Short mmCIF file of C-alpha atoms in Angstrom, two decimals:
data_model
loop_
_atom_site.label_atom_id
_atom_site.label_comp_id
_atom_site.label_asym_id
_atom_site.label_seq_id
_atom_site.Cartn_x
_atom_site.Cartn_y
_atom_site.Cartn_z
CA MET S 1 -26.56 -14.92 6.67
CA ALA S 2 -28.17 -12.52 4.18
CA PHE S 3 -31.68 -13.67 5.10
CA THR S 4 -30.80 -13.29 8.78
CA ILE S 5 -29.72 -9.68 8.17
CA THR S 6 -32.85 -8.94 6.14
CA MET S 7 -35.12 -10.22 8.90
CA MET S 8 -33.23 -8.42 11.66
CA SER S 9 -33.38 -5.21 9.65
CA TRP S 10 -37.10 -5.66 8.96
CA SER S 11 -37.59 -6.13 12.69
CA ILE S 12 -35.81 -2.86 13.44
CA VAL S 13 -37.58 -0.93 10.68
CA GLU S 14 -40.96 -2.01 12.04
CA TYR S 15 -40.26 -2.03 15.77
CA GLY S 16 -37.24 0.17 16.33
CA LYS S 17 -39.27 2.49 18.54
CA GLN S 18 -40.17 -0.36 20.82
CA MET S 19 -36.56 -1.54 20.95
CA GLY S 20 -35.44 1.97 21.78
CA ALA S 21 -37.93 2.18 24.61
CA SER S 22 -36.38 -0.90 26.23
CA GLY S 23 -32.79 0.15 25.58
CA GLU S 24 -32.11 -2.58 23.02
CA LEU S 25 -32.05 -0.65 19.73
CA GLY S 26 -28.31 -0.07 19.85
CA HIS S 27 -27.62 -3.76 20.41
CA ALA S 28 -29.85 -4.71 17.49
CA MET S 29 -28.18 -2.21 15.17
CA GLU S 30 -24.71 -3.41 16.17
CA ALA S 31 -25.75 -6.97 15.31
CA VAL S 32 -27.01 -5.89 11.89
CA LYS S 33 -23.81 -3.95 11.18
CA TRP S 34 -21.69 -6.95 12.07
CA GLY S 35 -23.48 -8.82 9.30
CA THR S 36 -23.55 -6.05 6.70
CA ASP S 37 -19.84 -5.34 7.22
CA TYR S 38 -19.22 -8.96 6.27
CA LEU S 39 -21.53 -8.79 3.25
CA ILE S 40 -19.78 -5.65 2.01
CA LYS S 41 -16.45 -7.50 2.10
CA ALA S 42 -18.06 -10.39 0.21
CA HIS S 43 -19.08 -8.02 -2.62
CA PRO S 44 -15.77 -6.61 -3.92
CA GLU S 45 -17.03 -5.86 -7.46
CA PRO S 46 -20.48 -5.00 -8.87
CA ASN S 47 -20.93 -8.44 -10.46
CA VAL S 48 -18.96 -10.58 -8.02
CA LEU S 49 -20.31 -11.96 -4.74
CA PHE S 50 -18.63 -14.54 -2.54
CA GLY S 51 -21.31 -16.91 -1.31
CA GLU S 52 -19.56 -19.61 0.71
CA VAL S 53 -16.33 -20.17 2.61
CA GLY S 54 -15.34 -23.79 3.14
CA ASP S 55 -17.68 -26.64 2.27
CA GLY S 56 -20.12 -28.70 4.24
CA ASN S 57 -18.50 -32.08 3.66
CA THR S 58 -15.05 -31.23 5.02
CA ASP S 59 -16.51 -29.03 7.75
CA HIS S 60 -18.69 -31.87 9.02
CA TYR S 61 -15.76 -34.29 8.96
CA CYS S 62 -14.18 -32.35 11.83
CA TRP S 63 -15.48 -31.26 15.23
CA GLN S 64 -13.27 -28.40 16.44
CA ARG S 65 -13.38 -25.00 18.07
CA PRO S 66 -13.17 -22.07 15.63
CA GLU S 67 -9.68 -21.29 16.98
CA ASP S 68 -8.47 -24.81 16.15
CA MET S 69 -10.07 -25.40 12.75
CA THR S 70 -7.74 -26.94 10.18
CA THR S 71 -10.26 -27.51 7.39
CA ASP S 72 -9.92 -25.92 3.97
CA ARG S 73 -11.33 -22.38 3.83
CA ARG S 74 -11.66 -22.01 0.08
CA ALA S 75 -14.01 -19.19 -0.94
CA TYR S 76 -16.65 -19.70 -3.63
CA LYS S 77 -18.12 -16.87 -5.69
CA ILE S 78 -20.80 -16.09 -8.24
CA ASP S 79 -20.15 -13.85 -11.23
CA PRO S 80 -21.59 -13.30 -14.75
CA SER S 81 -20.19 -16.64 -15.95
CA ASN S 82 -21.41 -18.46 -12.84
CA PRO S 83 -24.56 -16.59 -11.77
CA GLY S 84 -26.64 -16.89 -8.63
CA SER S 85 -29.70 -14.65 -8.79
CA ASP S 86 -31.16 -16.09 -5.59
CA LEU S 87 -28.02 -15.38 -3.57
CA ALA S 88 -27.43 -11.95 -5.10
CA GLY S 89 -31.12 -11.07 -4.75
CA GLU S 90 -31.25 -11.98 -1.07
CA THR S 91 -28.06 -10.06 -0.39
CA ALA S 92 -29.51 -7.04 -2.22
CA ALA S 93 -32.59 -7.29 -0.01
CA ALA S 94 -30.41 -7.45 3.10
CA MET S 95 -28.39 -4.39 2.08
CA ALA S 96 -31.51 -2.41 1.16
CA ALA S 97 -33.33 -3.26 4.38
CA ALA S 98 -30.25 -2.45 6.46
CA SER S 99 -29.85 0.89 4.68
CA LEU S 100 -33.17 1.90 6.22
CA VAL S 101 -31.91 0.97 9.67
CA PHE S 102 -28.90 3.30 9.45
CA ARG S 103 -30.38 6.09 7.36
CA ARG S 104 -30.90 8.61 10.17
CA TYR S 105 -27.91 7.62 12.29
CA ASN S 106 -25.13 6.97 9.80
CA ARG S 107 -26.04 8.37 6.39
CA PRO S 108 -22.70 7.57 4.67
CA TYR S 109 -22.94 3.93 5.76
CA SER S 110 -26.59 3.76 4.72
CA ASN S 111 -25.70 5.13 1.29
CA GLN S 112 -22.90 2.59 0.99
CA LEU S 113 -25.31 -0.24 1.73
CA LEU S 114 -27.83 1.08 -0.77
CA ASN S 115 -25.18 1.33 -3.47
CA HIS S 116 -24.24 -2.31 -2.90
CA ALA S 117 -27.93 -3.24 -2.97
CA LYS S 118 -28.48 -1.52 -6.33
CA GLN S 119 -25.47 -3.26 -7.87
CA LEU S 120 -26.50 -6.64 -6.51
CA PHE S 121 -30.08 -6.30 -7.72
CA GLU S 122 -28.89 -5.42 -11.23
CA PHE S 123 -26.43 -8.33 -11.12
CA ALA S 124 -29.13 -10.75 -9.96
CA ASP S 125 -31.62 -9.65 -12.62
CA LYS S 126 -29.21 -9.39 -15.56
CA TYR S 127 -27.31 -12.64 -15.04
CA ARG S 128 -29.92 -15.17 -14.04
CA GLY S 129 -29.32 -18.58 -12.55
CA LYS S 130 -29.44 -20.60 -9.34
CA TYR S 131 -26.51 -20.10 -7.02
CA ASP S 132 -26.18 -23.79 -6.19
CA SER S 133 -25.61 -24.52 -9.88
CA SER S 134 -22.56 -22.25 -9.69
CA ILE S 135 -21.51 -23.15 -6.13
CA SER S 136 -22.30 -26.85 -6.29
CA VAL S 137 -20.77 -27.64 -2.89
CA ALA S 138 -23.67 -25.74 -1.29
CA ARG S 139 -26.32 -27.99 -2.80
CA LYS S 140 -26.17 -30.78 -0.21
CA TYR S 141 -26.79 -28.45 2.72
CA TYR S 142 -28.46 -25.30 1.34
CA GLN S 143 -30.11 -26.25 -1.92
CA SER S 144 -32.21 -23.61 -3.62
CA TYR S 145 -35.40 -25.56 -4.16
CA SER S 146 -37.54 -22.52 -4.95
CA GLY S 147 -35.18 -21.11 -7.58
CA TYR S 148 -34.45 -17.41 -7.91
CA ALA S 149 -37.73 -15.82 -9.01
CA ASP S 150 -38.90 -15.19 -5.44
CA GLU S 151 -35.59 -13.53 -4.52
CA LEU S 152 -35.81 -11.16 -7.51
CA LEU S 153 -39.23 -9.99 -6.33
CA TRP S 154 -38.08 -9.91 -2.69
CA ALA S 155 -35.10 -7.74 -3.61
CA ALA S 156 -37.29 -5.44 -5.71
CA ALA S 157 -39.73 -5.01 -2.82
CA TRP S 158 -36.95 -4.02 -0.44
CA MET S 159 -35.36 -1.75 -3.03
CA TYR S 160 -38.67 0.05 -3.45
CA ARG S 161 -39.11 0.38 0.29
CA ALA S 162 -35.57 1.72 0.67
CA THR S 163 -35.60 4.12 -2.29
CA ASN S 164 -39.24 4.87 -3.11
CA ASN S 165 -38.04 4.62 -6.71
CA GLN S 166 -40.90 3.81 -9.09
CA TYR S 167 -38.61 1.53 -11.09
CA TYR S 168 -38.73 -1.12 -8.39
CA LEU S 169 -42.50 -0.90 -7.93
CA ASN S 170 -42.81 -1.27 -11.70
CA TYR S 171 -40.64 -4.37 -11.43
CA LEU S 172 -42.98 -5.86 -8.82
CA GLY S 173 -46.02 -4.98 -10.88
CA ASN S 174 -44.72 -6.03 -14.28
CA ASN S 175 -43.14 -9.29 -13.10
CA GLY S 176 -45.59 -10.37 -10.42
CA ASP S 177 -47.28 -12.93 -12.65
CA SER S 178 -44.26 -14.20 -14.60
CA LEU S 179 -42.07 -14.62 -11.51
CA GLY S 180 -44.79 -16.26 -9.41
CA GLY S 181 -45.46 -13.55 -6.87
CA THR S 182 -49.17 -13.40 -7.63
CA GLY S 183 -49.56 -17.10 -8.35
CA TRP S 184 -48.04 -19.02 -5.47
CA ALA S 185 -50.14 -19.40 -2.33
CA MET S 186 -47.55 -20.33 0.27
CA THR S 187 -47.64 -22.20 3.57
CA GLU S 188 -44.03 -21.44 4.51
CA PHE S 189 -41.57 -18.54 4.61
CA GLY S 190 -37.84 -18.90 5.16
CA TRP S 191 -34.33 -18.51 3.77
CA ASP S 192 -35.21 -20.45 0.60
CA VAL S 193 -38.81 -19.47 -0.14
CA LYS S 194 -39.54 -15.72 0.01
CA TYR S 195 -42.91 -15.47 -1.74
CA ALA S 196 -44.95 -14.96 1.43
CA GLY S 197 -42.64 -12.13 2.50
CA VAL S 198 -42.93 -10.47 -0.91
CA GLN S 199 -46.70 -10.76 -0.76
CA VAL S 200 -46.87 -9.17 2.68
CA LEU S 201 -44.69 -6.25 1.58
CA ALA S 202 -46.71 -5.77 -1.61
CA ALA S 203 -49.90 -5.77 0.46
CA LYS S 204 -48.35 -3.09 2.68
CA PHE S 205 -47.62 -0.90 -0.34
CA LEU S 206 -51.21 -1.32 -1.49
CA MET S 207 -52.67 -0.51 1.92
CA GLN S 208 -50.48 2.60 2.04
CA GLY S 209 -52.01 3.80 -1.22
CA LYS S 210 -48.80 3.41 -3.23
CA GLY S 211 -50.11 0.95 -5.81
CA GLY S 212 -51.03 3.43 -8.54
CA HIS S 213 -51.73 1.70 -11.84
CA HIS S 214 -50.18 -1.47 -10.38
CA SER S 215 -52.96 -1.75 -7.78
CA PRO S 216 -54.73 -4.65 -9.55
CA VAL S 217 -51.49 -6.67 -9.46
CA LEU S 218 -50.76 -5.71 -5.86
CA GLN S 219 -54.27 -6.85 -4.96
CA ARG S 220 -53.37 -10.30 -6.28
CA TYR S 221 -50.22 -10.24 -4.15
CA GLN S 222 -52.40 -9.33 -1.17
CA GLN S 223 -54.79 -12.19 -1.86
CA LYS S 224 -51.86 -14.59 -1.57
CA ALA S 225 -50.68 -12.89 1.62
CA ASP S 226 -54.17 -13.38 3.04
CA GLN S 227 -54.07 -17.05 2.05
CA PHE S 228 -50.79 -17.49 3.92
CA MET S 229 -52.37 -16.02 7.05
CA CYS S 230 -55.44 -18.22 6.66
CA SER S 231 -53.26 -21.33 6.29
CA CYS S 232 -51.36 -20.51 9.47
CA MET S 233 -54.59 -19.80 11.35
CA GLY S 234 -56.14 -23.11 10.28
CA LYS S 235 -58.89 -21.34 8.35
CA GLY S 236 -57.66 -21.81 4.80
CA SER S 237 -58.19 -24.37 2.08
CA ARG S 238 -54.68 -25.79 2.68
CA ASN S 239 -53.61 -25.36 6.29
CA VAL S 240 -50.25 -25.69 8.00
CA GLN S 241 -50.01 -28.75 10.21
CA ARG S 242 -49.84 -28.22 13.97
CA THR S 243 -48.45 -30.41 16.73
CA PRO S 244 -50.86 -31.56 19.47
CA GLY S 245 -49.39 -28.76 21.59
CA GLY S 246 -50.25 -26.15 18.96
CA LEU S 247 -46.89 -25.50 17.26
CA LEU S 248 -46.86 -24.89 13.52
CA PHE S 249 -45.09 -27.82 11.89
CA ARG S 250 -43.50 -27.98 8.43
CA GLN S 251 -40.66 -30.49 8.71
CA ARG S 252 -38.68 -32.46 11.25
CA TRP S 253 -35.28 -30.89 10.48
CA ASN S 254 -35.14 -27.45 12.10
CA ASN S 255 -38.86 -26.82 12.05
CA MET S 256 -38.44 -23.79 14.30
CA GLN S 257 -37.10 -21.70 11.41
CA PHE S 258 -40.57 -21.78 9.85
CA VAL S 259 -42.30 -21.09 13.16
CA THR S 260 -40.41 -17.88 13.92
CA SER S 261 -40.63 -16.62 10.33
CA ALA S 262 -44.36 -17.30 10.11
CA ALA S 263 -44.96 -15.70 13.50
CA PHE S 264 -43.13 -12.59 12.31
CA LEU S 265 -45.28 -12.28 9.19
CA LEU S 266 -48.41 -12.77 11.30
CA THR S 267 -47.21 -10.00 13.60
CA VAL S 268 -46.37 -7.38 10.98
CA TYR S 269 -49.45 -8.21 8.90
CA SER S 270 -51.59 -7.75 11.99
CA ASP S 271 -50.16 -4.25 12.38
CA TYR S 272 -50.52 -3.41 8.69
CA LEU S 273 -54.18 -4.45 8.80
CA THR S 274 -54.78 -2.52 12.01
CA SER S 275 -53.36 0.65 10.50
CA ALA S 276 -55.51 0.18 7.39
CA GLY S 277 -58.64 -0.80 9.33
CA LYS S 278 -58.89 -4.17 7.57
CA SER S 279 -59.17 -7.87 8.40
CA VAL S 280 -58.46 -11.14 6.58
CA GLN S 281 -61.25 -12.95 4.76
CA CYS S 282 -60.59 -16.70 5.08
CA PRO S 283 -62.63 -19.61 3.66
CA ALA S 284 -63.50 -20.68 7.22
CA GLY S 285 -64.35 -17.18 8.46
CA ASN S 286 -62.88 -13.74 8.97
CA VAL S 287 -59.73 -13.27 11.03
CA SER S 288 -59.12 -10.00 12.85
CA PRO S 289 -55.68 -8.40 13.26
CA SER S 290 -55.78 -9.13 16.98
CA GLU S 291 -56.33 -12.83 16.27
CA LEU S 292 -53.25 -12.91 14.05
CA LEU S 293 -51.17 -11.31 16.78
CA SER S 294 -52.59 -13.58 19.44
CA PHE S 295 -51.66 -16.65 17.43
CA ALA S 296 -48.15 -15.30 16.79
CA LYS S 297 -47.81 -14.82 20.55
CA SER S 298 -48.90 -18.42 21.14
CA GLN S 299 -46.03 -19.61 18.94
CA VAL S 300 -43.53 -17.52 20.89
CA ASP S 301 -45.00 -18.78 24.15
CA TYR S 302 -44.54 -22.35 22.94
CA ILE S 303 -40.90 -21.67 22.04
CA LEU S 304 -40.25 -20.22 25.49
CA GLY S 305 -41.73 -23.14 27.41
CA ASP S 306 -45.54 -23.10 27.23
CA ASN S 307 -45.74 -26.54 25.65
CA PRO S 308 -46.47 -30.16 26.65
CA ARG S 309 -42.83 -30.78 27.62
CA ALA S 310 -42.51 -27.49 29.51
CA THR S 311 -39.26 -27.07 27.56
CA SER S 312 -37.83 -23.76 26.46
CA TYR S 313 -36.28 -24.05 23.01
CA MET S 314 -34.27 -20.89 23.62
CA VAL S 315 -30.98 -21.91 25.19
CA GLY S 316 -30.49 -20.34 28.59
CA TYR S 317 -34.10 -19.21 29.00
CA GLY S 318 -36.05 -20.77 31.85
CA SER S 319 -34.88 -23.78 33.83
CA ASN S 320 -35.55 -26.53 31.28
CA PHE S 321 -33.77 -25.84 28.01
CA PRO S 322 -31.46 -27.81 25.64
CA ARG S 323 -28.13 -28.63 27.28
CA GLN S 324 -26.48 -30.59 24.45
CA VAL S 325 -26.68 -28.21 21.52
CA HIS S 326 -25.35 -29.37 18.15
CA HIS S 327 -22.79 -26.57 18.00
CA ARG S 328 -19.00 -26.88 18.01
CA GLY S 329 -18.13 -23.77 19.98
CA SER S 330 -20.74 -24.51 22.61
CA SER S 331 -19.84 -28.17 23.09
CA ILE S 332 -16.03 -27.82 23.39
CA VAL S 333 -14.35 -26.23 26.39
CA SER S 334 -13.26 -22.62 25.83
CA ILE S 335 -9.70 -22.11 24.63
CA LYS S 336 -9.35 -19.65 27.53
CA VAL S 337 -10.00 -22.50 29.96
CA ASN S 338 -8.00 -25.19 28.16
CA PRO S 339 -5.74 -23.99 25.33
CA SER S 340 -4.75 -27.52 24.32
CA PHE S 341 -5.30 -28.11 20.60
CA VAL S 342 -8.48 -30.00 19.68
CA SER S 343 -7.81 -32.11 16.59
CA CYS S 344 -10.18 -32.69 13.71
CA ARG S 345 -11.36 -36.18 14.66
CA GLY S 346 -10.33 -35.90 18.30
CA GLY S 347 -13.09 -33.38 18.83
CA TYR S 348 -15.66 -36.04 17.96
CA ALA S 349 -14.14 -38.57 20.33
CA THR S 350 -13.66 -36.21 23.26
CA TRP S 351 -16.40 -33.62 22.97
CA PHE S 352 -19.09 -34.53 20.46
CA SER S 353 -19.79 -37.90 22.05
CA ARG S 354 -19.98 -36.51 25.61
CA LYS S 355 -23.34 -36.89 27.28
CA ALA S 356 -22.68 -34.02 29.66
CA SER S 357 -24.06 -30.50 29.27
CA ASP S 358 -22.27 -28.04 27.03
CA PRO S 359 -19.36 -26.29 28.78
CA ASN S 360 -20.27 -23.00 27.05
CA LEU S 361 -23.85 -21.74 27.22
CA LEU S 362 -25.07 -20.58 23.81
CA SER S 363 -27.40 -18.04 25.39
CA GLY S 364 -30.43 -17.08 23.34
CA ALA S 365 -30.00 -19.60 20.54
CA ILE S 366 -33.18 -21.15 19.12
CA VAL S 367 -32.71 -24.83 18.31
CA GLY S 368 -34.56 -26.89 15.70
CA GLY S 369 -37.30 -27.89 18.12
CA PRO S 370 -39.68 -30.81 18.61
CA ASP S 371 -41.16 -33.23 16.10
CA ALA S 372 -44.75 -33.38 14.87
CA TYR S 373 -45.88 -34.88 18.19
CA ASP S 374 -44.08 -32.42 20.51
CA ASN S 375 -41.31 -34.94 21.22
CA PHE S 376 -37.75 -33.69 21.67
CA ALA S 377 -34.47 -35.49 22.37
CA ASP S 378 -31.80 -33.27 23.91
CA GLU S 379 -28.82 -35.05 22.36
CA ARG S 380 -25.87 -33.47 20.57
CA ASP S 381 -26.01 -35.86 17.63
CA ASN S 382 -29.71 -35.14 17.10
CA TYR S 383 -28.92 -32.31 14.70
CA GLU S 384 -32.47 -32.16 13.35
CA GLN S 385 -33.71 -30.94 16.72
CA THR S 386 -30.75 -29.51 18.64
CA GLU S 387 -28.89 -27.55 15.96
CA PRO S 388 -29.35 -23.75 16.23
CA ALA S 389 -29.38 -21.28 13.33
CA THR S 390 -29.19 -17.50 13.12
CA TYR S 391 -32.23 -17.43 10.84
CA ASN S 392 -34.23 -19.08 13.62
CA ASN S 393 -33.53 -16.12 15.89
CA ALA S 394 -33.71 -13.18 13.49
CA PRO S 395 -37.52 -12.98 13.16
CA LEU S 396 -37.92 -13.20 16.94
CA LEU S 397 -36.16 -9.87 17.29
CA GLY S 398 -39.17 -8.03 15.92
CA ILE S 399 -41.85 -10.21 17.46
CA LEU S 400 -40.51 -9.84 20.99
CA ALA S 401 -40.11 -6.08 20.58
CA ARG S 402 -43.70 -5.84 19.35
CA LEU S 403 -45.12 -8.00 22.13
CA ASN S 404 -43.19 -6.06 24.75
CA GLY S 405 -43.65 -2.56 23.38
CA GLY S 406 -47.03 -2.55 21.66
CA HIS S 407 -48.05 -1.10 18.30
CA SER S 408 -47.84 2.56 17.38
CA GLY S 409 -48.70 2.49 13.70
CA TYR S 410 -46.10 2.40 10.97
CA ASN S 411 -42.68 3.09 12.42
CA GLN S 412 -40.62 5.50 10.38
CA LEU S 413 -37.01 4.92 11.41
CA LEU S 414 -35.06 6.50 12.68
CA PRO S 415 -35.15 10.16 13.81
CA VAL S 416 -34.55 9.13 17.43
CA VAL S 417 -38.09 8.89 18.62
CA LEU S 418 -38.14 9.34 22.34
CA PRO S 419 -39.89 6.50 24.16
CA ALA S 420 -43.03 7.29 26.05
CA SER S 421 -42.66 7.11 29.80
CA LYS S 422 -43.67 3.67 30.96
CA SER S 423 -43.94 2.57 34.55
CA VAL S 424 -43.10 -0.97 35.50
CA VAL S 425 -45.89 -2.47 37.56
CA SER S 426 -44.90 -3.12 41.15
CA GLN S 427 -46.65 -3.22 44.48
CA PRO S 428 -46.41 -0.74 46.04
CA LYS S 429 -45.28 1.51 43.20
CA PRO S 430 -42.33 3.64 44.32
CA THR S 431 -41.96 7.29 43.51
CA LEU S 432 -39.52 8.12 40.76
CA ALA S 433 -36.33 9.81 41.80
CA PRO S 434 -36.31 13.55 41.13
CA GLN S 435 -35.92 14.28 37.43
CA LEU S 436 -32.86 16.09 36.26
CA ASN S 437 -33.38 19.25 34.26
CA PRO S 438 -31.28 19.78 31.13
CA ALA S 439 -27.65 19.85 32.15
CA PRO S 440 -26.33 23.39 31.95
CA ALA S 441 -23.89 23.71 29.10
CA LYS S 442 -21.53 26.51 28.38
CA SER S 443 -22.71 28.69 25.55
CA SER S 444 -19.66 27.63 23.56
CA VAL S 445 -20.74 23.98 23.69
CA PRO S 446 -23.51 23.39 21.13
CA ILE S 447 -24.64 20.20 22.81
CA THR S 448 -27.56 19.73 25.19
CA ILE S 449 -28.03 16.85 27.59
CA GLU S 450 -31.45 16.02 29.01
CA GLN S 451 -32.24 13.27 31.48
CA LYS S 452 -35.54 11.96 32.76
CA GLY S 453 -36.69 9.04 34.83
CA THR S 454 -38.96 6.78 32.78
CA ALA S 455 -39.63 3.81 35.07
CA SER S 456 -39.12 2.45 38.56
CA TRP S 457 -39.61 -0.86 40.32
CA ASN S 458 -38.83 -2.72 43.52
CA ALA S 459 -36.50 -5.72 43.67
CA ASN S 460 -34.93 -7.37 46.71
CA GLY S 461 -35.82 -4.46 48.93
CA LYS S 462 -34.31 -1.84 46.62
CA THR S 463 -35.93 0.70 44.33
CA TYR S 464 -34.40 0.81 40.85
CA TYR S 465 -34.81 3.64 38.35
CA ARG S 466 -34.52 3.67 34.59
CA TYR S 467 -33.21 6.95 33.15
CA SER S 468 -33.41 8.09 29.55
CA THR S 469 -30.72 10.53 28.44
CA VAL S 470 -30.92 12.50 25.20
CA VAL S 471 -27.88 14.22 23.70
CA THR S 472 -28.77 16.77 20.99
CA ASN S 473 -26.47 18.40 18.46
CA LYS S 474 -27.54 22.05 18.44
CA SER S 475 -24.87 23.12 15.96
CA ALA S 476 -25.18 23.49 12.19
CA LYS S 477 -22.47 20.88 11.58
CA ASP S 478 -22.02 17.15 12.10
CA LEU S 479 -20.92 16.22 15.62
CA LYS S 480 -18.00 13.78 15.77
CA ASP S 481 -15.62 12.29 18.35
CA LEU S 482 -18.09 12.90 21.18
CA LYS S 483 -16.74 12.17 24.65
CA LEU S 484 -19.01 12.16 27.69
CA SER S 485 -17.88 12.04 31.29
CA ILE S 486 -20.29 10.11 33.50
CA SER S 487 -19.93 9.90 37.26
CA LYS S 488 -22.16 8.60 40.04
CA LEU S 489 -23.30 5.75 37.79
CA TYR S 490 -23.99 2.56 39.76
CA GLY S 491 -25.58 0.27 37.19
CA PRO S 492 -25.58 -0.87 33.55
CA LEU S 493 -25.74 1.57 30.64
CA TRP S 494 -26.94 0.88 27.09
CA GLY S 495 -26.40 2.90 23.92
CA LEU S 496 -22.83 4.20 24.32
CA THR S 497 -19.34 2.73 24.00
CA MET S 498 -16.87 3.14 26.85
CA SER S 499 -13.19 3.77 26.09
CA GLY S 500 -10.47 5.08 28.37
CA GLY S 501 -12.83 6.21 31.10
CA THR S 502 -15.14 8.23 28.83
CA TYR S 503 -18.19 7.33 26.80
CA GLY S 504 -18.61 7.86 23.07
CA PHE S 505 -20.87 6.99 20.19
CA PRO S 506 -22.03 3.36 19.92
CA ALA S 507 -20.23 1.19 17.37
CA TRP S 508 -22.91 1.70 14.74
CA LEU S 509 -22.78 5.52 14.86
CA ASN S 510 -19.93 7.63 13.48
CA SER S 511 -21.42 11.10 13.79
CA LEU S 512 -24.55 12.98 14.82
CA PRO S 513 -26.00 15.26 12.14
CA ALA S 514 -27.00 18.83 12.91
CA GLY S 515 -30.21 19.02 14.89
CA LYS S 516 -30.34 15.28 15.58
CA SER S 517 -30.36 13.49 18.91
CA LEU S 518 -28.87 10.38 20.43
CA GLU S 519 -30.57 8.52 23.25
CA PHE S 520 -29.02 6.16 25.77
CA VAL S 521 -30.39 4.64 28.95
CA TYR S 522 -29.09 3.36 32.25
CA VAL S 523 -30.51 1.69 35.35
CA HIS S 524 -29.42 2.03 38.96
CA SER S 525 -30.85 2.52 42.43
CA ALA S 526 -29.87 6.17 42.88
CA SER S 527 -30.53 9.70 41.71
CA PRO S 528 -29.53 10.61 38.13
CA ALA S 529 -25.87 10.26 37.25
CA ASP S 530 -23.74 13.32 36.53
CA ILE S 531 -23.17 13.64 32.78
CA SER S 532 -21.09 16.27 30.99
CA VAL S 533 -19.36 16.81 27.65
CA SER S 534 -15.59 16.37 27.84
CA GLY S 535 -14.74 16.49 24.14
CA TYR S 536 -16.08 16.70 20.59
CA THR S 537 -15.35 17.97 17.10
CA LEU S 538 -17.59 19.61 14.50
CA ALA S 539 -17.18 18.92 10.81
#
């Protein structure tokens, strides 16, 4: 989970502007907060972190819905006597990366995350050891093959990015050789092996001119980052295997985790190089930033159906996607449809062995994917290919935002950057509905509301309009308990939470600082909705 949160946060930090322009930033931030809230609860003391609940053996013995599970839920922790630097380091990275996501929107929560990150980094570095030596039940399913050195560097890189504290850059510089960051030339990046991610971040720091006296070491990090890109592009001295259809291939069991993670690194590195005016020098020839991005796009295209089987490996996307996903909740009828208890072994007999499609669609999940020859068997017991994982999806968050929204240099989240107006191509292009001027507000209400139409398109004989609405706190205090009344709204709205007939802050936002703005969007086939302030407090 920690790696999932780190990658989702990295996606938002890099491409939050693009997500905001499509109305998805709030959803992404809510997903991150769901994970960080859990991680906070798992870190009750500075040197204690709970790393697993339940165990793989007893969990796999049963096939039940979450509501029916009867298996033991024992919690396993790491502490100074039973260390786990890899687990604590990754969780520190997740907290640090997420603190950047919430810094401009929810400063107290961001500070809380950063405090946890600092404690976890110190814990990981001071009490060294592999987590699966302390939590041995994890070894069969999530063994730490790479050890903990890569996570210490990974955590330090994210701590430096989140704090700009020289201590963490010194850590990267002083330990780059001894911990392997400048020595390992990688051909994979994932929840276990973080070196390629560290090397890309270190290269970013160097290209931003932050290396200082550590520049020679950061250059060695960058050389390894370049080698990773060359290996993925097939222009290195040790290249990543590809299927006949062009998919990067590392292993049969859940290969897609490496595809999405590699594609993400290709994407962000392409943008880093573009901003720095550089390219990659490979043994088999130079590679431009645009080539890196183009190859990353080809991997996403393959995942979504542009492959020899014409199969989408994202559940629910397209017409030909996996129907028998290796997932308990998806494969067993919803408790709302049939509340009858599903027993431990009865679930295997009744539901696991069914050859019918899943009764619950696990929309958006990325499954393990095809083998080295593009073959795929859509069968529930084929866990190597049909099992989904959150860390398969997390890197896609950023890639899709980048491919949809373009590149605008280094994103600096998050002062609510207003999206540029973008018209959706349609023939003929309709005229936007009249724009609404700033809503008049009483002088006693220190809140302004501005709406503008940002896109329009035709569908089924109707013209639809996308409206961007910006609420600005004009007071000198924090704005809390905001309530907006919205009428004449005839379509979906993103970026607010509805309660009792009024709209308030989204779940990830508690208050709006003085002078800051909140943006939300809605789509319908009418003139702008009527929006007014019905309540608020200043503190």
